[in-house]
Short mmCIF file of C-alpha atoms in Angstrom, two decimals:
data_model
loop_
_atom_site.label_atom_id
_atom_site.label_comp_id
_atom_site.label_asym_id
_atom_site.label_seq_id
_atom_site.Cartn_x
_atom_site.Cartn_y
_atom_site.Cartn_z
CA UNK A 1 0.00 0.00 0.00
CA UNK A 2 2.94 2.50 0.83
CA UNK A 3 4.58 1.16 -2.36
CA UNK A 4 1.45 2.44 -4.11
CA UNK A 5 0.65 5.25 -2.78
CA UNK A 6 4.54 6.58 -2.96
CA UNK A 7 4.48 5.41 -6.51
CA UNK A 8 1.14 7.76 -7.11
CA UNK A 9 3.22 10.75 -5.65
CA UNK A 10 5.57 10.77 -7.81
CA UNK A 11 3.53 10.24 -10.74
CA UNK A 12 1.06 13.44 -9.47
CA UNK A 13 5.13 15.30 -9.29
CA UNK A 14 5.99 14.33 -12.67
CA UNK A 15 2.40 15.26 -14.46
CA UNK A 16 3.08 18.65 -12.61
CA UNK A 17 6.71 19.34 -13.79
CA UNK A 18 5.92 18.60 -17.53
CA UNK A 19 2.80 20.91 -17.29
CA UNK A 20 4.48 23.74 -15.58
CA UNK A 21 7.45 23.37 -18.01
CA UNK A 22 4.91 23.41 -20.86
CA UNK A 23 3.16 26.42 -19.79
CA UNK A 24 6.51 28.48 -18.91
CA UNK A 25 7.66 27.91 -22.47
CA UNK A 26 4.29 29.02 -23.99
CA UNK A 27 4.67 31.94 -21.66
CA UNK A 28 8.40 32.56 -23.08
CA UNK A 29 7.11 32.23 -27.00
CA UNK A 30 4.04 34.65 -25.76
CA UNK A 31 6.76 37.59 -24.68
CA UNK A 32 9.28 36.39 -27.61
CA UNK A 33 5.87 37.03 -30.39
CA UNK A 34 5.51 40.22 -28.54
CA UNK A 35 9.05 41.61 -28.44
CA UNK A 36 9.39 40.67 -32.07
CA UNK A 37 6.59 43.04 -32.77
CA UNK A 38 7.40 45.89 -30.64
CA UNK A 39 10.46 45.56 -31.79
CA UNK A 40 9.15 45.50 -35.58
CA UNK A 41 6.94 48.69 -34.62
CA UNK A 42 9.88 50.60 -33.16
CA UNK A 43 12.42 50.21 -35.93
CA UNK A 44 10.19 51.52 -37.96
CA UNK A 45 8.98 54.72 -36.31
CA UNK A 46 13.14 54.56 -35.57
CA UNK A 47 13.38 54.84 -39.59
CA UNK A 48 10.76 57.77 -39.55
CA UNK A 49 11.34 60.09 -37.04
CA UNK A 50 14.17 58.52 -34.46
CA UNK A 51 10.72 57.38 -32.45
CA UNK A 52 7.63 58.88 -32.21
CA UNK A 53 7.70 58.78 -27.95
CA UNK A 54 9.29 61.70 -26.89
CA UNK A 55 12.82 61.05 -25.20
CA UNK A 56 13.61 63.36 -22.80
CA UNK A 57 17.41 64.35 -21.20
CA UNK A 58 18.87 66.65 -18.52
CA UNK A 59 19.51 70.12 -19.12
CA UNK A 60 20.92 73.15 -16.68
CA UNK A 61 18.38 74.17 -14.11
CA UNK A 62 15.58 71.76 -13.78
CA UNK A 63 15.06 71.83 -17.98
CA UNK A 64 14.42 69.34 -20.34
CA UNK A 65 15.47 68.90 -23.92
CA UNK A 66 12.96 67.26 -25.81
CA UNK A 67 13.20 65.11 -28.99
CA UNK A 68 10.63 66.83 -31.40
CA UNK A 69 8.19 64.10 -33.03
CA UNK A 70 9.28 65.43 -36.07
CA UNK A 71 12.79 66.73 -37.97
CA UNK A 72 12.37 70.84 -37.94
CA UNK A 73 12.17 71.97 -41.29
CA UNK A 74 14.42 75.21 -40.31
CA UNK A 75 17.88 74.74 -41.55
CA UNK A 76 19.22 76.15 -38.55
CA UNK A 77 16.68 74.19 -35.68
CA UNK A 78 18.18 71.07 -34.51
CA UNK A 79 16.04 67.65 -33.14
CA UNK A 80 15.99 69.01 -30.01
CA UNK A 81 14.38 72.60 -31.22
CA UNK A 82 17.30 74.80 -30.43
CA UNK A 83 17.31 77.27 -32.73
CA UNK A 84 21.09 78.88 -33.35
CA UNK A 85 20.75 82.09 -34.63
CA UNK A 86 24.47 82.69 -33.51
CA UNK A 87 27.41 82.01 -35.38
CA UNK A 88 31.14 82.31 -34.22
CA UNK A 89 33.85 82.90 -36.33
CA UNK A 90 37.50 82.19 -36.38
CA UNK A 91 38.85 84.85 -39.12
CA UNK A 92 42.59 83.81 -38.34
CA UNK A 93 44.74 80.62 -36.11
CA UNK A 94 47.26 83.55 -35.45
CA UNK A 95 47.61 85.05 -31.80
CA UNK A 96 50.15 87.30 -30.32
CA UNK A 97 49.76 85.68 -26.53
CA UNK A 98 50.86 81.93 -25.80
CA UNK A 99 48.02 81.57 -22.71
CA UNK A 100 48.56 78.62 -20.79
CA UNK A 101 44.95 77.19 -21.20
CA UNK A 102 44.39 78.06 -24.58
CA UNK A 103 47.51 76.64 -26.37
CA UNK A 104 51.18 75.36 -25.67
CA UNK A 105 54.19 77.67 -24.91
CA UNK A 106 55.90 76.28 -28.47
CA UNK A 107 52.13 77.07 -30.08
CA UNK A 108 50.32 74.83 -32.61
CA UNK A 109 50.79 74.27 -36.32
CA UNK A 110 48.95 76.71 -38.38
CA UNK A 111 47.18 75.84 -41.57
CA UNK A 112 48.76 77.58 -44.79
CA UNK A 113 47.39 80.13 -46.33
CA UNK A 114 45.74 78.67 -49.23
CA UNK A 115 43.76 76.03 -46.40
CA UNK A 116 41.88 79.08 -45.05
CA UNK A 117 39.07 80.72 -46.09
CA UNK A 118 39.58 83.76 -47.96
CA UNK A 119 37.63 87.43 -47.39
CA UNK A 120 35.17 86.42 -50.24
CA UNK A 121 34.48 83.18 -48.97
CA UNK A 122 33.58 84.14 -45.32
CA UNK A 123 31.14 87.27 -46.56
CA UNK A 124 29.37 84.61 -48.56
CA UNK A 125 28.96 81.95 -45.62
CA UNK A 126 28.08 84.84 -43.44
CA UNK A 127 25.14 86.07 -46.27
CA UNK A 128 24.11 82.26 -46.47
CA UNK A 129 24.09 81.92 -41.86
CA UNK A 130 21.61 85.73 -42.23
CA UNK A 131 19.73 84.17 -44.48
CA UNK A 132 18.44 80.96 -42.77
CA UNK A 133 18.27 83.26 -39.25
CA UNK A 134 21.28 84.37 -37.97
CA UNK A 135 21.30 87.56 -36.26
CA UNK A 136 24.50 87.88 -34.34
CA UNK A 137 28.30 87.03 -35.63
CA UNK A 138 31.21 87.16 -33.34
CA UNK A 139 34.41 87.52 -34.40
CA UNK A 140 37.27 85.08 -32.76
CA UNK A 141 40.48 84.00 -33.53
CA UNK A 142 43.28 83.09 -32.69
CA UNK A 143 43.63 86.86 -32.23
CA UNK A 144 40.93 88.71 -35.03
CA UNK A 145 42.47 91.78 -34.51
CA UNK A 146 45.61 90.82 -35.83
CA UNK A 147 44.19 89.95 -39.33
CA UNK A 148 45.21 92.40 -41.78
CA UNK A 149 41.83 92.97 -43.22
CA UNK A 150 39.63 93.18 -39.82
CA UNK A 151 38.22 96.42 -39.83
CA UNK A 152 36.92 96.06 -43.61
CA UNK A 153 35.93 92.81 -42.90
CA UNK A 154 33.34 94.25 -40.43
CA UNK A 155 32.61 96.75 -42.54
CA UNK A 156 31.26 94.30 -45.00
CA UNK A 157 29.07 92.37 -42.31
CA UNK A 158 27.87 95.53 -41.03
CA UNK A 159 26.48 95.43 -44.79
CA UNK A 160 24.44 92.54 -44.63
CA UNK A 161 20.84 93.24 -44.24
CA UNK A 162 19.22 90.64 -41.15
CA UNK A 163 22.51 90.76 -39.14
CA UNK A 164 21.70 92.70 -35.80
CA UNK A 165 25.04 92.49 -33.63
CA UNK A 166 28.49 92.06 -34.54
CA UNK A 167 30.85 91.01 -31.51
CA UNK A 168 34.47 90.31 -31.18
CA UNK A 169 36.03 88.40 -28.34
CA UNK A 170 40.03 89.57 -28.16
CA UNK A 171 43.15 89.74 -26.28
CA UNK A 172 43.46 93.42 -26.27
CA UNK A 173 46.46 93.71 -27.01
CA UNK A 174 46.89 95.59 -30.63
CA UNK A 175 42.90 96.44 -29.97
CA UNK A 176 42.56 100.49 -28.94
CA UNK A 177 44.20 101.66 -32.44
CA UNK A 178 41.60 100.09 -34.36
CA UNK A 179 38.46 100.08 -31.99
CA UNK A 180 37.04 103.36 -32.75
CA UNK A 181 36.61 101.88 -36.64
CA UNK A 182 35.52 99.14 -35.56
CA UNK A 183 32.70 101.03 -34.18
CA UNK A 184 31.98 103.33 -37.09
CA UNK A 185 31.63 100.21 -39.01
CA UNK A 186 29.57 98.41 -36.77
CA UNK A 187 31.09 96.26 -33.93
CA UNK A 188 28.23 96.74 -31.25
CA UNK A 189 29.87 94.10 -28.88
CA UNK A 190 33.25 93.57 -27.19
CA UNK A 191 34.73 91.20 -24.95
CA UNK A 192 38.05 91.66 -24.01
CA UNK A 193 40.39 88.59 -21.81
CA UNK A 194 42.13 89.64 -18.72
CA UNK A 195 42.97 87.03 -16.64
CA UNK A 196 44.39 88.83 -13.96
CA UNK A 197 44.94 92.94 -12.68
CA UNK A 198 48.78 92.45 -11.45
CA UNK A 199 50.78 93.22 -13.90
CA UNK A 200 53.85 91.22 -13.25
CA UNK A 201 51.47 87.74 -13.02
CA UNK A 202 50.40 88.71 -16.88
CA UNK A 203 53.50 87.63 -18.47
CA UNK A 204 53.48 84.18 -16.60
CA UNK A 205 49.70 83.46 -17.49
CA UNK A 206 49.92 84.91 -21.17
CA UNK A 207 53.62 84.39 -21.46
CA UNK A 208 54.15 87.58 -23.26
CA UNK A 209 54.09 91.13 -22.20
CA UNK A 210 51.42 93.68 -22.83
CA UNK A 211 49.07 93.98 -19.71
CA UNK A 212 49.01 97.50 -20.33
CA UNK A 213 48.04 97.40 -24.16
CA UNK A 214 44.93 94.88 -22.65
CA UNK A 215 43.88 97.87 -19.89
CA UNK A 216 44.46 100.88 -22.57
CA UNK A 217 42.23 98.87 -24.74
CA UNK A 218 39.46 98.47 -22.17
CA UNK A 219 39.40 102.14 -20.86
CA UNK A 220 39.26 103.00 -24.50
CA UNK A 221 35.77 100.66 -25.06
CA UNK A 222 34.66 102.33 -22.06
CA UNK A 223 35.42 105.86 -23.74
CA UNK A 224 33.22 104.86 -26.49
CA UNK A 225 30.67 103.70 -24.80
CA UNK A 226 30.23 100.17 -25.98
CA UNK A 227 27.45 98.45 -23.62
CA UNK A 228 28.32 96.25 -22.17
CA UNK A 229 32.08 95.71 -21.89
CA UNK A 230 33.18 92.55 -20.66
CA UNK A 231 36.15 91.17 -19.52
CA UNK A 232 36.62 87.44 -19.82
CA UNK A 233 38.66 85.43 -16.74
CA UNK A 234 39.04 81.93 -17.12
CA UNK A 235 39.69 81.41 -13.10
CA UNK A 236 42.16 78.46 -12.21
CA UNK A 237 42.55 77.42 -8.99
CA UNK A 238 46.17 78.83 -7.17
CA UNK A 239 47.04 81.15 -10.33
CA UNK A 240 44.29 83.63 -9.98
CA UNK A 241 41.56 82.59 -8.24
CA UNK A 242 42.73 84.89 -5.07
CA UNK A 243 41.86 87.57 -7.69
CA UNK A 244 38.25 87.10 -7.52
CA UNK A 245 37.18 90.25 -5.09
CA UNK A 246 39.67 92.39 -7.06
CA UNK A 247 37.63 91.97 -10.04
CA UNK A 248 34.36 92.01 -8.04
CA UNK A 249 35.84 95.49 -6.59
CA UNK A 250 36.13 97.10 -10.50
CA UNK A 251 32.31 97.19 -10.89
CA UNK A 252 32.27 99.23 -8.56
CA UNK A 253 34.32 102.16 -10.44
CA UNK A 254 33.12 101.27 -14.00
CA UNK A 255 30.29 100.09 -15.88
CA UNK A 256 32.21 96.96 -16.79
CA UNK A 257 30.75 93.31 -16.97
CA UNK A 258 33.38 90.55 -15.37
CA UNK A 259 32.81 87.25 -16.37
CA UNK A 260 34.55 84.48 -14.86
CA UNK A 261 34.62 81.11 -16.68
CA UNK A 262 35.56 78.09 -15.51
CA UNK A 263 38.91 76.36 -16.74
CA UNK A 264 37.81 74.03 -19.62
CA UNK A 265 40.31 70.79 -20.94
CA UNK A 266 41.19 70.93 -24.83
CA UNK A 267 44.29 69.15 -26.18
CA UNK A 268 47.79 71.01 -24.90
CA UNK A 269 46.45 73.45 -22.03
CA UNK A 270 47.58 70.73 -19.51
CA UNK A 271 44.29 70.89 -17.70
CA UNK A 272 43.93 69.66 -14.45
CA UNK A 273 40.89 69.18 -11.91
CA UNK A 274 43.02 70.48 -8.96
CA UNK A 275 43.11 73.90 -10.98
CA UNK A 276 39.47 73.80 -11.95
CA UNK A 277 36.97 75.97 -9.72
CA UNK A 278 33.49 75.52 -10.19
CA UNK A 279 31.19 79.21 -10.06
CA UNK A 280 29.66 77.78 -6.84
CA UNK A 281 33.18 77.61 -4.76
CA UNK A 282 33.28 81.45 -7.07
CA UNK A 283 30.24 82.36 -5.61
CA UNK A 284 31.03 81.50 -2.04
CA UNK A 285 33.82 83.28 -2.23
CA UNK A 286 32.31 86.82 -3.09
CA UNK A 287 29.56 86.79 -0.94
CA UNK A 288 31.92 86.35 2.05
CA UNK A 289 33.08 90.15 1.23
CA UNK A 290 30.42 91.38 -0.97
CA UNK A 291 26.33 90.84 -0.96
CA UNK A 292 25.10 89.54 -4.44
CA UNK A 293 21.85 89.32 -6.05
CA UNK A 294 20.94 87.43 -9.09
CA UNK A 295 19.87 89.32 -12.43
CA UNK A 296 18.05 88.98 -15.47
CA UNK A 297 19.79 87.09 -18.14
CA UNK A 298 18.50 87.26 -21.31
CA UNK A 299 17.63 84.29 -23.47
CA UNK A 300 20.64 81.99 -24.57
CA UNK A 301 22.41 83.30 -22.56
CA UNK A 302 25.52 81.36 -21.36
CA UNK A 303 26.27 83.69 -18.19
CA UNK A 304 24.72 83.70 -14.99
CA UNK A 305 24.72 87.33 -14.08
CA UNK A 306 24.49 88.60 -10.78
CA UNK A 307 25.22 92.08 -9.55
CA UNK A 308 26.75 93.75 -6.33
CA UNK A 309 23.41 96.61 -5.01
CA UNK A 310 24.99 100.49 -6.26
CA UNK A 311 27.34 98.81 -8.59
CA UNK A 312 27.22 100.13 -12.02
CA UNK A 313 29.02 96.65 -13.57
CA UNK A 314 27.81 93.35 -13.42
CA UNK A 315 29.39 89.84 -13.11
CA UNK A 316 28.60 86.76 -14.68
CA UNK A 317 29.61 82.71 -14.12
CA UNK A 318 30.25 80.46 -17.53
CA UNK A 319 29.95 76.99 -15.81
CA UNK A 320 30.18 75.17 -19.02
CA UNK A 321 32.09 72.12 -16.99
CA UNK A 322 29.80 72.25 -13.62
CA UNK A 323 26.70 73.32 -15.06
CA UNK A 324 26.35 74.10 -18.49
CA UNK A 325 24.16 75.57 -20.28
CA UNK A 326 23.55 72.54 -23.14
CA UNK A 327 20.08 72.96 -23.48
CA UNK A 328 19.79 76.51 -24.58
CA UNK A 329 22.34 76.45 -26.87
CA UNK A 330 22.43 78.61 -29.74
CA UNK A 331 25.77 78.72 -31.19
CA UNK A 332 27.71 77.04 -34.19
CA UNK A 333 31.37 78.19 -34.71
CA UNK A 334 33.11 78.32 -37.88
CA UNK A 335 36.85 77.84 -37.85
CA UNK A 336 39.37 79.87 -40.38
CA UNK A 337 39.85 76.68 -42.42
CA UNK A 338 35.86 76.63 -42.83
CA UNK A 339 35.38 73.97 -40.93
CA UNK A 340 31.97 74.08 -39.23
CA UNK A 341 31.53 72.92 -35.71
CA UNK A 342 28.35 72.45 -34.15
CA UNK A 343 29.44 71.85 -30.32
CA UNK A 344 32.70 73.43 -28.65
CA UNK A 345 33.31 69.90 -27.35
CA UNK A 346 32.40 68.03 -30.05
CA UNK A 347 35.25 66.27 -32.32
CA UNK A 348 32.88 66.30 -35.87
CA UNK A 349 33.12 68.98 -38.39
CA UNK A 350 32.26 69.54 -41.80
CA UNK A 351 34.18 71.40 -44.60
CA UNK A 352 32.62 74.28 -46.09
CA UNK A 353 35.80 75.47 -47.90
CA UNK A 354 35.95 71.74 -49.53
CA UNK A 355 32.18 72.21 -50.87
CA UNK A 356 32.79 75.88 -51.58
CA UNK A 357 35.63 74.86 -54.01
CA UNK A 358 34.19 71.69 -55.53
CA UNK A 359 31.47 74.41 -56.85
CA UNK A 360 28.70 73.47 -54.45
CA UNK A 361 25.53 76.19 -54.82
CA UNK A 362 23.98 78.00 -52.32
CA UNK A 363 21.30 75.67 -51.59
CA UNK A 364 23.54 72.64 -51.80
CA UNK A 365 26.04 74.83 -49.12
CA UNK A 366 22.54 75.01 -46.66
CA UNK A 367 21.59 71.86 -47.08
CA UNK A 368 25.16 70.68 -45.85
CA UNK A 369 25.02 73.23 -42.39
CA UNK A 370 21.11 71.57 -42.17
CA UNK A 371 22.56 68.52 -41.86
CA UNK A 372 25.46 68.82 -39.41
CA UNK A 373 22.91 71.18 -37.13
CA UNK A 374 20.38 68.10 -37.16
CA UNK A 375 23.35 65.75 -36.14
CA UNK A 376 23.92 67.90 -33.01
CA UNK A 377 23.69 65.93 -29.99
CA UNK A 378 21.70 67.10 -26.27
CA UNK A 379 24.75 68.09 -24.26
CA UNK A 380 28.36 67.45 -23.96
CA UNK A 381 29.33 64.24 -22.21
CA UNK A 382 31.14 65.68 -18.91
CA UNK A 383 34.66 67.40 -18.19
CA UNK A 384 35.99 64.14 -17.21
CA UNK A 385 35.18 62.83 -20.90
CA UNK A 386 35.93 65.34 -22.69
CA UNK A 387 39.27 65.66 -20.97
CA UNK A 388 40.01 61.69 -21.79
CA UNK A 389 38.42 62.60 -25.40
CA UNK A 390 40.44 66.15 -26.02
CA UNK A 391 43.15 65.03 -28.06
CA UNK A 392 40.00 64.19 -31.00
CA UNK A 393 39.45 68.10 -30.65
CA UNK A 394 41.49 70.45 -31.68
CA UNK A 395 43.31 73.23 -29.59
CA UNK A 396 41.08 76.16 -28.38
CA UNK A 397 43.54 78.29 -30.22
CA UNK A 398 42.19 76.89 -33.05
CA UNK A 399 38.56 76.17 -32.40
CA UNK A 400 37.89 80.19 -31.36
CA UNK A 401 37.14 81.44 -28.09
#
């Protein structure tokens, strides 16, 4: 009887096995049918529009990029909607400063003459950029105000119906001579770089002389009232950064705007995390001698602009490494070579001189920038990446500040 009922057991145990196993393997070819056919459905809305359920990634302060449902039509709008109605040129590699985190103290090799886009050449990208929705050009270099041909260069731009503002971003040094034309012609913006207000640490950040050419050059933007005028700082911790409250103190006497950036890695500025100070630590520091308030900041903007109460300048934080400013972006950069860049960071470019000189029309020139602006991805992947990444990018001195 045991035998029996022992024997009926493990018959009941062995039914039970060979049903559960049945009904676990219809289970796994019910979710195998199904993820075949999502899978089906989502490559193709993949081949339509990159997926028709919006995908949605960080951005600076609490925003969120959004993948539009459909490609922008707008040659300058990119998948995520930014529109970049800014364009930043390089007119020239060349600099007269050697600044330790723009370039190395032997400097870079330049392209020859014949690689770089010619006056002709840039006034016709520059029409093309208006056309499609550009309003503001800066000029960058290397150093633009050592190009031969600068101040009829802007000249011609301040020719070109659509284009609003015309900005240059320079060292300074050669600039005072040649501002007031500038002007006349239609510069409407200036920054100017000064990383530091004692003269004898100039030489060692710039490794050249001239701090008094830079501070000649800013009293004389001052003079003619460009608004505002801003001085550019990249802080880095232990070579200037006890500097902070000096520059705080100067918008005190003048109407100038300081903006401190934070020390970004490209390939030979030897960039280190110890030297890096994020706007925060900046921050801190100021308000332990001076009271701050926050200010408006206009759209795209990539400062953070905050004020000290009866001052008449301003100051402003570019955290690009610590919190940048990705999602707002509205800037593509243009290098002398014509090379067009659509991120700072980013290591892809396209040729414009190549297409310009194989013959390529107008429409076949915006169809190209349409392209790389559609390719442009949500943010830049991290200082940490991009400083294991830099030697794919090229030198600042030759991207453009």
């Amino acid at each position: 009887y045991q035998r029996r009922v022992r024997g009926s057991r493990m018959l009941f145990k062995s039914i039970f096995r060979k049903r559960k196993c049945r009904t676990h393997k219809n289970n796994l070819q019910k979710r195998s049918s199904s993820c075949a056919t999502s899978l089906s459905a989502d490559s193709s809305k993949i081949k339509k529009v990159a997926d028709q359920s919006p995908t949605f990634v960080p951005s600076t302060e609490g925003k969120m990029l959004k993948i539009l449902e459909k490609v922008p039509d707008n040659t300058l709008k990119d998948t995520y909607g930014r529109f970049h109605n800014y364009l930043r040129i390089s007119i020239t590699e060349r600099c007269n400063l050697r600044c330790t985190y723009c370039m190395p103290e032997e400097g870079v090799p330049l392209s020859a003459k014949d690689h770089l886009l010619t006056t002709e050449e840039l006034i016709r990208v520059c029409r093309l950029f208006v056309q499609e929705g550009v309003d503001k050009i800066r000029l960058t270099g290397g150093e633009p105000t050592i190009r031969k041909d600068v101040v009829e260069l802007v000249k011609e731009l301040g020719q070109i119906s659509g284009l609003k503002q015309i900005a240059m971003t320079t060292n300074g040094i050669v600039l005072a001579k040649k501002l007031p034309k500038l002007v006349e012609y239609g510069l409407t913006l200036i920054n100017i770089s000064l990383d530091t207000l004692d003269p004898l640490k100039f030489p060692i950040i710039t490794r050249r002389n001239g701090f008094d050419n830079v501070m000649n050059s800013i009293k004389t933007a001052l003079q003619l009232k460009l608004n505002p005028v801003k001085v550019n700082v990249v802080v880095q911790r232990g070579i200037n950064d006890e500097e902070i409250n000096d520059f705080v103190a100067w918008t005190e006497r003048d109407p100038v705007e300081i903006r401190f950036i934070e020390y970004m890695p490209f390939d030979g500025n030897t960039w280190s995390d110890k030297r890096f100070m994020p706007y925060g630590e900046m921050i801190n520091v100021i308000k332990k001698k001076f009271p701050l308030e926050r200010l408006y900041d206009e759209k795209n903007n990539t400062s953070k602009t905050y004020g000290v109460p009866g001052f008449p300048g301003k100051i402003g934080f570019i955290s690009s490494m610590s919190n940048h400013f990705c999602g707002t972006c509205n800037r593509l950069r243009l290098m002398a070579d014509g090379s067009l860049k659509v991120c700072l960071f980013g290591s892809t470019e396209v040729s414009l001189r190549d297409k310009m000189r194989e013959g390529a029309t107008d429409t076949e020139l915006t169809d190209i920038i349409s392209m790389a602006v559609k390719r442009k991805k949500p943010s830049h992947g991290g200082m940490y990446n991009i400083d294991a990444n830099k030697k794919l990018n090229r030198p600042m001195i030759l991207i453009g500040g």
